Short mmCIF file of C-alpha atoms in Angstrom, two decimals:
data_model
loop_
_atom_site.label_atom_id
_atom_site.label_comp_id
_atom_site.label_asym_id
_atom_site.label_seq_id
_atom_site.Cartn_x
_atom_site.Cartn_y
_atom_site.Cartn_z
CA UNK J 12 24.02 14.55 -28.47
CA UNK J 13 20.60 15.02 -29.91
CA UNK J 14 17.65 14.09 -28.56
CA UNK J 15 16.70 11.67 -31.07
CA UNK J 16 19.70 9.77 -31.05
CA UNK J 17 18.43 8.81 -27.35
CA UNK J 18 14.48 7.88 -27.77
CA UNK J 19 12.48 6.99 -30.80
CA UNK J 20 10.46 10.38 -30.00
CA UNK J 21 11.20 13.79 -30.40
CA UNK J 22 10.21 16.56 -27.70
CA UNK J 23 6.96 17.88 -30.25
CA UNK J 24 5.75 13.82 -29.95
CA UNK J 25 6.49 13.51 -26.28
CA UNK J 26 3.85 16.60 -25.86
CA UNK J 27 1.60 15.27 -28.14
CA UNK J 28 1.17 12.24 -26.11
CA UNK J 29 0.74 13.68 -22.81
CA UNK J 30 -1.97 15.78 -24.55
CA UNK J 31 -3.63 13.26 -26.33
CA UNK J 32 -3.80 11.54 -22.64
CA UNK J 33 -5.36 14.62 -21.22
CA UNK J 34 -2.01 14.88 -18.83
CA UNK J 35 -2.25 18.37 -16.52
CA UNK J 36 0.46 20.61 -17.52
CA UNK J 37 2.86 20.40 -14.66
CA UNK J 38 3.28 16.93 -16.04
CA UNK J 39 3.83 17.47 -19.29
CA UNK J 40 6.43 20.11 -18.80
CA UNK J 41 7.77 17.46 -16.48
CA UNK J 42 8.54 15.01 -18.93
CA UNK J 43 9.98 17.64 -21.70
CA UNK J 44 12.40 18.50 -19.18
CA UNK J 45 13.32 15.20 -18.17
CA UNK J 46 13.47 14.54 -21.60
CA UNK J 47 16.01 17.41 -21.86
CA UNK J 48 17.73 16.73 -19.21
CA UNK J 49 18.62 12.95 -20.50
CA UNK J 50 20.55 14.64 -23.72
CA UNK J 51 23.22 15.80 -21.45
CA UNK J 52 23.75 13.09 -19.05
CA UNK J 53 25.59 10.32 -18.89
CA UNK J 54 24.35 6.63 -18.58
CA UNK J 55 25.24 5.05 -14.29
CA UNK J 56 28.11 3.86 -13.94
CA UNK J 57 27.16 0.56 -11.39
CA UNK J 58 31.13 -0.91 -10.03
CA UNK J 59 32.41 -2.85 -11.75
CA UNK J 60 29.94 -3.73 -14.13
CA UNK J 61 30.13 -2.47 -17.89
CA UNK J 62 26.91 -1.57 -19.41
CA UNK J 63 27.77 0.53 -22.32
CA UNK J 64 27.32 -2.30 -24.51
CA UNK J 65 23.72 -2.92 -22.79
CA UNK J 66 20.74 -3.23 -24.60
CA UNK J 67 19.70 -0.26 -23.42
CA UNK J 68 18.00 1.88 -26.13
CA UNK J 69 14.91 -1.09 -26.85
CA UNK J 70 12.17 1.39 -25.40
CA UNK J 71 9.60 0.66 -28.37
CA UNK J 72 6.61 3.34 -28.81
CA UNK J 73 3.54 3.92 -26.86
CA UNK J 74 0.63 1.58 -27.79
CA UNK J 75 -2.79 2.04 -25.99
CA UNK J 76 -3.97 -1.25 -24.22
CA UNK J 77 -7.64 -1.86 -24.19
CA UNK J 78 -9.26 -2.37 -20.62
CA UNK J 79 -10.38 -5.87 -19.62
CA UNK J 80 -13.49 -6.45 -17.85
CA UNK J 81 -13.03 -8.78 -15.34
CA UNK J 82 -10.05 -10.91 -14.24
CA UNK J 83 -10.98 -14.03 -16.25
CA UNK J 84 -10.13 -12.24 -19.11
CA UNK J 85 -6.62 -11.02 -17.83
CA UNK J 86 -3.47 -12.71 -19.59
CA UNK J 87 -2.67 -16.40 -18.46
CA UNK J 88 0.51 -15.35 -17.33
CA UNK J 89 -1.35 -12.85 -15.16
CA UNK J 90 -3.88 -15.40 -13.82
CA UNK J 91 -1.16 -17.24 -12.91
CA UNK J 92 -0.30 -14.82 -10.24
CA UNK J 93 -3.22 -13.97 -8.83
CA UNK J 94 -5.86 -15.27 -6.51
CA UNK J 95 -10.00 -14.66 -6.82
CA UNK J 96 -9.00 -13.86 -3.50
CA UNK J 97 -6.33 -11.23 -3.79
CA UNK J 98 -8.22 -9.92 -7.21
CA UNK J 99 -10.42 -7.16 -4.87
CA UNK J 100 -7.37 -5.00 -4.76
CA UNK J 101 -4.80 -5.31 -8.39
CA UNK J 102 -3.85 -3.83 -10.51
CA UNK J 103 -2.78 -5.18 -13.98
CA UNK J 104 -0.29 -3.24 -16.68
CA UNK J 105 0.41 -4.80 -20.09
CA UNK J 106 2.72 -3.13 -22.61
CA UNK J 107 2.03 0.89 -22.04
CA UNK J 108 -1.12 1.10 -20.12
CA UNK J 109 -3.03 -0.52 -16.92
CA UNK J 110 -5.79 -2.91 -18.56
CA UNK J 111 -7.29 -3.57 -15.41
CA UNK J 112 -7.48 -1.77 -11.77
CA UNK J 113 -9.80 -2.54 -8.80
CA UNK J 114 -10.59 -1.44 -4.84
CA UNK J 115 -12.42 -2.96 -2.38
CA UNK J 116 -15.28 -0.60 -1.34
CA UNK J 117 -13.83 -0.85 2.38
CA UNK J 118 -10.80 0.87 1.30
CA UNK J 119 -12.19 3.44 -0.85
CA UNK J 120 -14.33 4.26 2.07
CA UNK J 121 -11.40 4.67 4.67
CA UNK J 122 -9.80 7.63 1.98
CA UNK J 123 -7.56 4.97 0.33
CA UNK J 124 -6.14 5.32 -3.28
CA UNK J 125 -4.67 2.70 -5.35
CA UNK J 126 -5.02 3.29 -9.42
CA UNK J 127 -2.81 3.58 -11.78
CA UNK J 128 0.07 7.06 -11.61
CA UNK J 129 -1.50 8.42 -14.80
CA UNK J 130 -5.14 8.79 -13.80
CA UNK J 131 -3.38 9.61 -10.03
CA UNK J 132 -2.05 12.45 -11.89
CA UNK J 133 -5.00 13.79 -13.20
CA UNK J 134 -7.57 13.15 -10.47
CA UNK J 135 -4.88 13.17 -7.49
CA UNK J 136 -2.17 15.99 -9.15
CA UNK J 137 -2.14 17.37 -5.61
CA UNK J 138 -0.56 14.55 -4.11
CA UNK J 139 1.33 13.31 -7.44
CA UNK J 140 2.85 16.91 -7.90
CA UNK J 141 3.97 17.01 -4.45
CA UNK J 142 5.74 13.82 -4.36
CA UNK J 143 6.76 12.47 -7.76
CA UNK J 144 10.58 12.74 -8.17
CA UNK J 145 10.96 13.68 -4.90
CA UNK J 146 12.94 10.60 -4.01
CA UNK J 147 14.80 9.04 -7.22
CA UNK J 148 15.77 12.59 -8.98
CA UNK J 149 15.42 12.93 -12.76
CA UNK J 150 18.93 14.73 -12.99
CA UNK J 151 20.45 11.48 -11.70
CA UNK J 152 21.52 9.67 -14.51
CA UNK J 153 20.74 9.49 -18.33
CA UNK J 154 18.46 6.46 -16.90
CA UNK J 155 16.25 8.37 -14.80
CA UNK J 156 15.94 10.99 -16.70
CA UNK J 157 14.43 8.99 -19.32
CA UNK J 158 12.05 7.26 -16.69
CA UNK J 159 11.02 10.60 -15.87
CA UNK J 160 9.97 11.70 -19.62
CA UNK J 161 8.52 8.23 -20.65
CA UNK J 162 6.90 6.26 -17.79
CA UNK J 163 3.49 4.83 -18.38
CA UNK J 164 0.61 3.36 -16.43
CA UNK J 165 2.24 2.21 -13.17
CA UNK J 166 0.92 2.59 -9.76
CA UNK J 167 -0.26 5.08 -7.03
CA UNK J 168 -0.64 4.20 -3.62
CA UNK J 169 -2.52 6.62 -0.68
CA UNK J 170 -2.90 5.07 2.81
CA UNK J 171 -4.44 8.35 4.57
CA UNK J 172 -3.34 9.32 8.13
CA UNK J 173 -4.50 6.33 10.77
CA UNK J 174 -5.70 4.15 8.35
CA UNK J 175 -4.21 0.16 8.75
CA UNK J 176 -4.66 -1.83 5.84
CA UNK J 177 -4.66 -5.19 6.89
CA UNK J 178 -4.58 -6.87 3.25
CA UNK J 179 -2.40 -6.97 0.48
CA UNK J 180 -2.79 -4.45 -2.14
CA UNK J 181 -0.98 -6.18 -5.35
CA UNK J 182 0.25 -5.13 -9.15
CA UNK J 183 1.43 -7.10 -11.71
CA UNK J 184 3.65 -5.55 -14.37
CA UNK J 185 3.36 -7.75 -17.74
CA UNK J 186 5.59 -6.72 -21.28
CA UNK J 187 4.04 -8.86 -24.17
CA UNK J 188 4.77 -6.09 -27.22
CA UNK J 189 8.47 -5.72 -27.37
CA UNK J 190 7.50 -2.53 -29.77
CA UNK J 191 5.26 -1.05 -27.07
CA UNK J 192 7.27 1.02 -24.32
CA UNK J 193 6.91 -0.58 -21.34
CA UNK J 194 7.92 2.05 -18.23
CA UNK J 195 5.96 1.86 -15.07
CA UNK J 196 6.83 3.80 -12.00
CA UNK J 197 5.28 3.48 -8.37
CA UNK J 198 4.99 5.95 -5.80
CA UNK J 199 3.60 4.69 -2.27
CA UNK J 200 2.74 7.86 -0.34
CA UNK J 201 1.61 6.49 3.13
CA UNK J 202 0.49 9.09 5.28
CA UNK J 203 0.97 9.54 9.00
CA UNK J 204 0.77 6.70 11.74
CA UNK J 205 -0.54 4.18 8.16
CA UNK J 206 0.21 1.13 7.05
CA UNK J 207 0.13 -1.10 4.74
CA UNK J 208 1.34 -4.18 2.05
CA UNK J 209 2.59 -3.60 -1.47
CA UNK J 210 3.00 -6.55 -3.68
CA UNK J 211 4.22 -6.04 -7.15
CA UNK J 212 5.67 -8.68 -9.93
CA UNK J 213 7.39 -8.08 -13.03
CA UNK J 214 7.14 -10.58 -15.97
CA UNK J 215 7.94 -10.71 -18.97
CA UNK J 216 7.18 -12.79 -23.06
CA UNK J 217 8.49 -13.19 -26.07
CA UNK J 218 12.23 -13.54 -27.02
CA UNK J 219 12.69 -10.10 -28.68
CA UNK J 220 14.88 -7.60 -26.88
CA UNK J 221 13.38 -4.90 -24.63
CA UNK J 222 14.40 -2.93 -21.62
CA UNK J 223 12.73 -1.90 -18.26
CA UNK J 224 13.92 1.49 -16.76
CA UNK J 225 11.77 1.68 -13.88
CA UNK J 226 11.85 3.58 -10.45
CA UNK J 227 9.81 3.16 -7.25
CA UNK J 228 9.62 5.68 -5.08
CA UNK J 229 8.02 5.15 -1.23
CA UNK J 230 7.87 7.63 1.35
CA UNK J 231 6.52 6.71 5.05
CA UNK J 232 5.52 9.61 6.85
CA UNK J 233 6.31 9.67 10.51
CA UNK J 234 4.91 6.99 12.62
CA UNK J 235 3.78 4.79 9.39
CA UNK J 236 4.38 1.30 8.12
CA UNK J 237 5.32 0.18 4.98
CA UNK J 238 5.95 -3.25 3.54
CA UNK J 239 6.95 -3.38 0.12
CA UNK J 240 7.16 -6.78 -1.72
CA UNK J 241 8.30 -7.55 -5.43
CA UNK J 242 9.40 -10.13 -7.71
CA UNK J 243 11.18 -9.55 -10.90
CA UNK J 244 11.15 -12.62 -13.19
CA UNK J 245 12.05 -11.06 -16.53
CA UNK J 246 12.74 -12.96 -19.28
CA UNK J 247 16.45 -13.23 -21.17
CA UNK J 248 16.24 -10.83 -23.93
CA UNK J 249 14.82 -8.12 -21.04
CA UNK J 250 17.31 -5.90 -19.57
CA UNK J 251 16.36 -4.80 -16.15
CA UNK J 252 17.67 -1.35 -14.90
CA UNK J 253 15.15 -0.55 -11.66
CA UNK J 254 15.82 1.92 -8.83
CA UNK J 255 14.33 1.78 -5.70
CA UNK J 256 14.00 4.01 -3.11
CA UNK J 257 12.32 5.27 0.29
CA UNK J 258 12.34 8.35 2.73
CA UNK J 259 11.28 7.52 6.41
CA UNK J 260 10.54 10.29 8.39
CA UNK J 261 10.03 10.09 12.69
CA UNK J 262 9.45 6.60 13.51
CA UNK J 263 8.32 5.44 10.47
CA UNK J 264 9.92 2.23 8.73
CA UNK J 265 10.15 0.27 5.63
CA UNK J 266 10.33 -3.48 4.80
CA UNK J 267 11.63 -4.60 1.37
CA UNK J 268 10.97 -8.10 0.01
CA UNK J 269 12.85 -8.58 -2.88
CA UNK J 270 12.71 -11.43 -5.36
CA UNK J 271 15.30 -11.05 -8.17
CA UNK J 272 14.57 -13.60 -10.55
CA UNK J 273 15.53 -12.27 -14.02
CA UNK J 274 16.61 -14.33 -16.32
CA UNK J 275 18.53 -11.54 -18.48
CA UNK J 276 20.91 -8.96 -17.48
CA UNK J 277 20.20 -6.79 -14.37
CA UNK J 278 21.09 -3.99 -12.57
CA UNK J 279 19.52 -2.63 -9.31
CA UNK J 280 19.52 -0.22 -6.38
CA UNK J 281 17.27 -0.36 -3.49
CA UNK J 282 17.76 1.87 -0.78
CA UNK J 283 16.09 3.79 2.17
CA UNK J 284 17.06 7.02 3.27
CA UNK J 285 16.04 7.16 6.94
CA UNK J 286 15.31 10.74 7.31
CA UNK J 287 13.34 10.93 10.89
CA UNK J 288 14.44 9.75 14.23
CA UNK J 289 13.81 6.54 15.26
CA UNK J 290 13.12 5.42 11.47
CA UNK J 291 14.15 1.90 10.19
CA UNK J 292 14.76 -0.05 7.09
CA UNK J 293 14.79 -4.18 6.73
CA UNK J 294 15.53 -5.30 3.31
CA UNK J 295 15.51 -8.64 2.51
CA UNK J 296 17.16 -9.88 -0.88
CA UNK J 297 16.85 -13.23 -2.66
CA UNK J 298 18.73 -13.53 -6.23
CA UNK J 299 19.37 -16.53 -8.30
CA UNK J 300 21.58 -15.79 -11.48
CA UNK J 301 22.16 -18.60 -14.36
CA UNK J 302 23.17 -18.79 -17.68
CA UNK J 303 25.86 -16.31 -18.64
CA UNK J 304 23.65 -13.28 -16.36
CA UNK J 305 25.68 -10.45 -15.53
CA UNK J 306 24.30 -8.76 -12.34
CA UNK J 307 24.50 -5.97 -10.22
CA UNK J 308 22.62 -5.73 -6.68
CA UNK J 309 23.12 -2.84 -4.23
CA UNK J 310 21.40 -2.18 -1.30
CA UNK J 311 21.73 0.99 0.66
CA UNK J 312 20.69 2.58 3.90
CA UNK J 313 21.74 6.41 4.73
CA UNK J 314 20.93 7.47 8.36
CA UNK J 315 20.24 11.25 8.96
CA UNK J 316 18.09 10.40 11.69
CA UNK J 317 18.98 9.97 15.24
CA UNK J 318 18.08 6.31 17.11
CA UNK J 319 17.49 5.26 13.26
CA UNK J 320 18.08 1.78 12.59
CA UNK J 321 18.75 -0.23 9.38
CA UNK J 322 19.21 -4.17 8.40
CA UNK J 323 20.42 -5.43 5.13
CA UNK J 324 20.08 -9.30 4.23
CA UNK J 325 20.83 -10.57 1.17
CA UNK J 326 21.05 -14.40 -0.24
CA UNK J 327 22.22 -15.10 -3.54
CA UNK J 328 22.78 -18.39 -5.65
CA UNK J 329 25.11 -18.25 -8.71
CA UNK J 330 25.42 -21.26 -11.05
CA UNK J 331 26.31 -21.85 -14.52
CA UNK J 332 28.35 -18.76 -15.64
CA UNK J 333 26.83 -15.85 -14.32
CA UNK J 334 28.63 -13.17 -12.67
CA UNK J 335 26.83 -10.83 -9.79
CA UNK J 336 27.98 -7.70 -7.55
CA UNK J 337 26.82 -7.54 -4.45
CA UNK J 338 26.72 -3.97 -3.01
CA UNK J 339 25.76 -3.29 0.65
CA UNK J 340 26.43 -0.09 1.46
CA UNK J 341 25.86 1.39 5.26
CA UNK J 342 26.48 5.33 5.50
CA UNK J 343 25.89 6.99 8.79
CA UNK J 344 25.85 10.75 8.75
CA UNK J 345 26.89 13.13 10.95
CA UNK J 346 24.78 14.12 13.67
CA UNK J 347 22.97 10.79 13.00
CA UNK J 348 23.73 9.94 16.84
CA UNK J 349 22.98 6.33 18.31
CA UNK J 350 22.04 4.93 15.13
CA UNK J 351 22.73 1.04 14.13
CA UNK J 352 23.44 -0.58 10.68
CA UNK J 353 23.78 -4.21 10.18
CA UNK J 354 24.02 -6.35 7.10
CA UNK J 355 25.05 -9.53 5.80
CA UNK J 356 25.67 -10.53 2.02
CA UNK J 357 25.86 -14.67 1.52
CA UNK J 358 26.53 -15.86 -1.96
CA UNK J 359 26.47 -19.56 -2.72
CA UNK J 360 27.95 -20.87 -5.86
CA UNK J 361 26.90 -24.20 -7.44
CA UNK J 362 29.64 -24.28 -10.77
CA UNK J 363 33.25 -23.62 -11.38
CA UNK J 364 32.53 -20.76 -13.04
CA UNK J 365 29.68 -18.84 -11.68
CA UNK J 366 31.38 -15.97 -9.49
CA UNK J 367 29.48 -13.68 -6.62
CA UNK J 368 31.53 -10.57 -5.52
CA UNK J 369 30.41 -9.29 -2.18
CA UNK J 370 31.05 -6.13 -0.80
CA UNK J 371 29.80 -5.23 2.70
CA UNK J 372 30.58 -1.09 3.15
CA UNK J 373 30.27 1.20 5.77
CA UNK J 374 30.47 4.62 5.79
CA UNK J 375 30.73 6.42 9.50
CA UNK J 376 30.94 9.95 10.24
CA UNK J 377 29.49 10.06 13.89
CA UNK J 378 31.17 8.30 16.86
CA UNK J 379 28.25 7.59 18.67
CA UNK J 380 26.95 4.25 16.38
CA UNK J 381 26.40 0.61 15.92
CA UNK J 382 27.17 -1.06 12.88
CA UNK J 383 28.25 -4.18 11.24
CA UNK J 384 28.71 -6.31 8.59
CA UNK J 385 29.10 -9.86 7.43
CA UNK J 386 29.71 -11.40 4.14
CA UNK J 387 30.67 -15.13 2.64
CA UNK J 388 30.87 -16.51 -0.66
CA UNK J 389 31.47 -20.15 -1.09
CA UNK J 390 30.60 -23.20 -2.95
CA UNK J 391 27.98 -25.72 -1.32
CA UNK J 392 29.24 -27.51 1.91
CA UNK J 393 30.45 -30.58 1.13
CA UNK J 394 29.75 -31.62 5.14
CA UNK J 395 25.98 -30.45 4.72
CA UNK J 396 25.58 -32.83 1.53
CA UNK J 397 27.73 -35.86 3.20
CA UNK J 398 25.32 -35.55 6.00
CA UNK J 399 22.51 -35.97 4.72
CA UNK J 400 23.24 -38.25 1.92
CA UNK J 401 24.09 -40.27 5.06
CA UNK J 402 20.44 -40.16 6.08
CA UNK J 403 19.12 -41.48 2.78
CA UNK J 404 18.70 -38.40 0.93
CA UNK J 405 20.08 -38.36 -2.94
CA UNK J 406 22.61 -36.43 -3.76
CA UNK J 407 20.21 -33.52 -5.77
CA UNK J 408 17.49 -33.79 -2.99
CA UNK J 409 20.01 -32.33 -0.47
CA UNK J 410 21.70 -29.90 -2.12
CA UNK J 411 18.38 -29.02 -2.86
CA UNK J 412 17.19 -29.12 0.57
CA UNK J 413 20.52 -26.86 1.05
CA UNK J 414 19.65 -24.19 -1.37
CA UNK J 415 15.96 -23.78 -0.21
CA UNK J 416 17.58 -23.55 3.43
CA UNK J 417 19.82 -20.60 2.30
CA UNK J 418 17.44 -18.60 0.75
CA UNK J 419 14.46 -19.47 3.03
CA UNK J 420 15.01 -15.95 5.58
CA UNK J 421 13.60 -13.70 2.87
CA UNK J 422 10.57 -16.60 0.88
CA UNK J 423 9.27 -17.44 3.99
CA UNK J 424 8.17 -13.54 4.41
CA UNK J 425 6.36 -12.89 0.90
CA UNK J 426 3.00 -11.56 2.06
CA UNK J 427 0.88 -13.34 -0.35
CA UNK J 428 1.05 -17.51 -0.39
CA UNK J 429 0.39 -17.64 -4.44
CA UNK J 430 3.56 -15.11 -4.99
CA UNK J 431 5.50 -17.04 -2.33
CA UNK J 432 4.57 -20.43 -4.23
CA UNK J 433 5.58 -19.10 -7.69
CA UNK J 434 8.85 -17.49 -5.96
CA UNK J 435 9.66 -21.07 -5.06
CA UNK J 436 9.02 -22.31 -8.39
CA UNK J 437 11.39 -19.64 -9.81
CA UNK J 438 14.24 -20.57 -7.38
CA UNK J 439 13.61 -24.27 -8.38
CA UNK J 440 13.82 -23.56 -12.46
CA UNK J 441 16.78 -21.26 -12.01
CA UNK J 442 18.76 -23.51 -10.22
CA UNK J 443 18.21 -26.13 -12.28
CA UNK J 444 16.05 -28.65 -9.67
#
């Protein structure tokens, strides 16, 4: 397998762009051996879900984006998204580069970095060096290999040792160009006894086919705080293929928020590897598939650490045809003494044939644990709607009412009120309401 028969760029044009945008070297030799790398390996293979037949080859070429001024000027889809408010601290991709990035002076003055990765590499490469693919490794999969070579604007998040940021810091991720290549990757590097609020959304226009490949990668040193929100509302000719991961060390902990909202074929993998003692993970999972969607969710927590704690929710609503896998996987190590892992995986299916698969795992090598899991998959109660219809709600109004109730655990905690509104919207067009 050649190179070319992979990515519409050879290895001489991959270095000729990371030249041309003044990349250091480490980074360029990065991405030619990524690039590498992704000519001998083989594409994930998710269970039991096929994606050979994917549209997974749509990564366009690069196409500079032109800086915006202010955020007036930022793409109604954008504005959409974002408050006056909440504009101190975003950061705006479209296509293949960030058009528009912003920090409060407060945080700059507390040590704080948030900028796109490709100016993080060359003003930060310290810190980028250190950490990039230190958490989703390029010699994974074909997939994340080819993140590795091609990614593109994205975002870079510092929270220096002691600092608390108490307000949002938020990116929107926006493919207009289906010929532009469209790869961001995060890395949140928050630093000893930090914390801090990610928000992130993905969107997508047009109807032409395209694909995001795209990795985050967190890591919470010990003692720090991370919540990391983000909503993925691609459109239906947008394949989704997104890793996410995390490293907590000593007492440090992760939240994830997750809003799956594509409207196009999807696979995903969020998981925290809770490295220190006393570490923990919550992930919190909404999904709403329609059409004929074929979807693949896992969520994973690996303990190492002793007294290390993880919890897994997930809520998903299936109608029309689509077809999801729901993955929650729960591996304690050995050694990983006194640790706990819960989660629960509820799918709810309004149609005949839409079909949710749920799989609750655990994997235990030490005897001295907690863990647990729960899973259901089921149609709407017919009780629930009888009961309220007998109160004088319609019909639609209560299994609406129903639906909102099922996946209200993980909405009611999005971090910013305009992303929580729009999340609601999303649930409301997908199912149909």
């Amino acid at each position: 397998m050649t190179l070319q028969t992979i990515l519409p760029l050879s290895a001489e044009a991959l270095k000729s762009l990371s030249q041309q945008k003044n990349e250091p070297a480490w980074l360029t030799e990065s991405r030619l051996s990524a690039l590498e790398l992704a000519s001998r390996l083989e594409l994930p293979k998710p269970e039991k879900t096929k994606i050979d037949k994917w549209n997974l080859s749509e990564y366009g070429t690069h196409q500079s984006a032109t800086v915006v001024p202010s955020v007036q000027e930022l793409p109604e889809a954008v504005s959409a998204l974002v408050n006056e408010d909440e504009a101190a601290n975003l950061l705006v991709q479209k296509d293949s580069g960030v058009v528009y990035s912003t920090l409060s002076d407060e945080l700059k003055s507390q040590g704080v970095i948030f900028t796109d990765l490709e100016t993080a590499a060359r003003e930060h490469s310290d810190l980028v060096e250190k950490h990039l693919s230190s958490v989703v490794k390029n010699d994974e999969n074909q997939l994340t290999a080819l993140s590795a070579a091609l990614w593109n604007g994205g975002a870079f998040l510092y929270v220096p040792k002691n600092v608390e940021v108490s307000v949002p810091l938020q990116a929107v991720f926006l493919t207009e160009n289906a010929g532009a290549t469209f790869a961001p990757r995060v890395l949140v590097i928050a630093d000893v006894n930090s914390s801090v609020t990610y928000v992130d959304n993905y969107i997508s226009a047009g109807e032409d086919n395209r694909l995001h490949n795209g990795i985050v990668e967190v890591i919470a040193k010990p003692g720090a705080k991370v919540r990391f929100a983000t909503v993925h509302q691609f459109g239906l000719s947008t394949t989704d293929m997104s890793y996410r991961r995390a490293i907590t060390e000593n007492d440090a902990s992760i939240e994830w928020i997750i809003g799956e909202m594509n409207d196009g074929n999807t696979v995903t993998d969020t998981s925290t590897i809770l490295k220190g003692n006393g570490s923990t993970s919550d992930a919190k999972i909404i999904a709403v598939g329609s059409g004929s969607q074929r979807l693949n969710y896992t969520t994973r927590a690996v303990h190492f650490g002793k007294d290390s704690t993880s919890q897994m929710t997930t809520r998903a609503v299936m109608r029309e045809e689509a077809n999801a896998i729901i993955n929650g996987i729960t591996k304690i190590e050995h050694g990983a003494t006194r640790s706990n892992g819960e989660q629960a995986e509820k799918v709810l299916m309004l149609s005949p044939k839409a079909r949710g698969d749920a799989n609750p795992i655990l994997l235990i090598d030490e005897d001295d644990v907690m863990a647990g899991h729960a899973a259901s998959v089921g149609q709407v109660n017919p009780e629930q709607v009888h009961y309220l219809m007998s109160r004088g709600i319609s019909r639609a109004q209560a299994e609406r009412l129903i639906i909102y109730g099922f996946l209200a655990p993980v909405v009611s905690d999005i971090p910013l009120e305009q992303l929580q509104t729009r999340l609601q919207q999303l649930v409301e067009r997908k199912v149909g309401q």
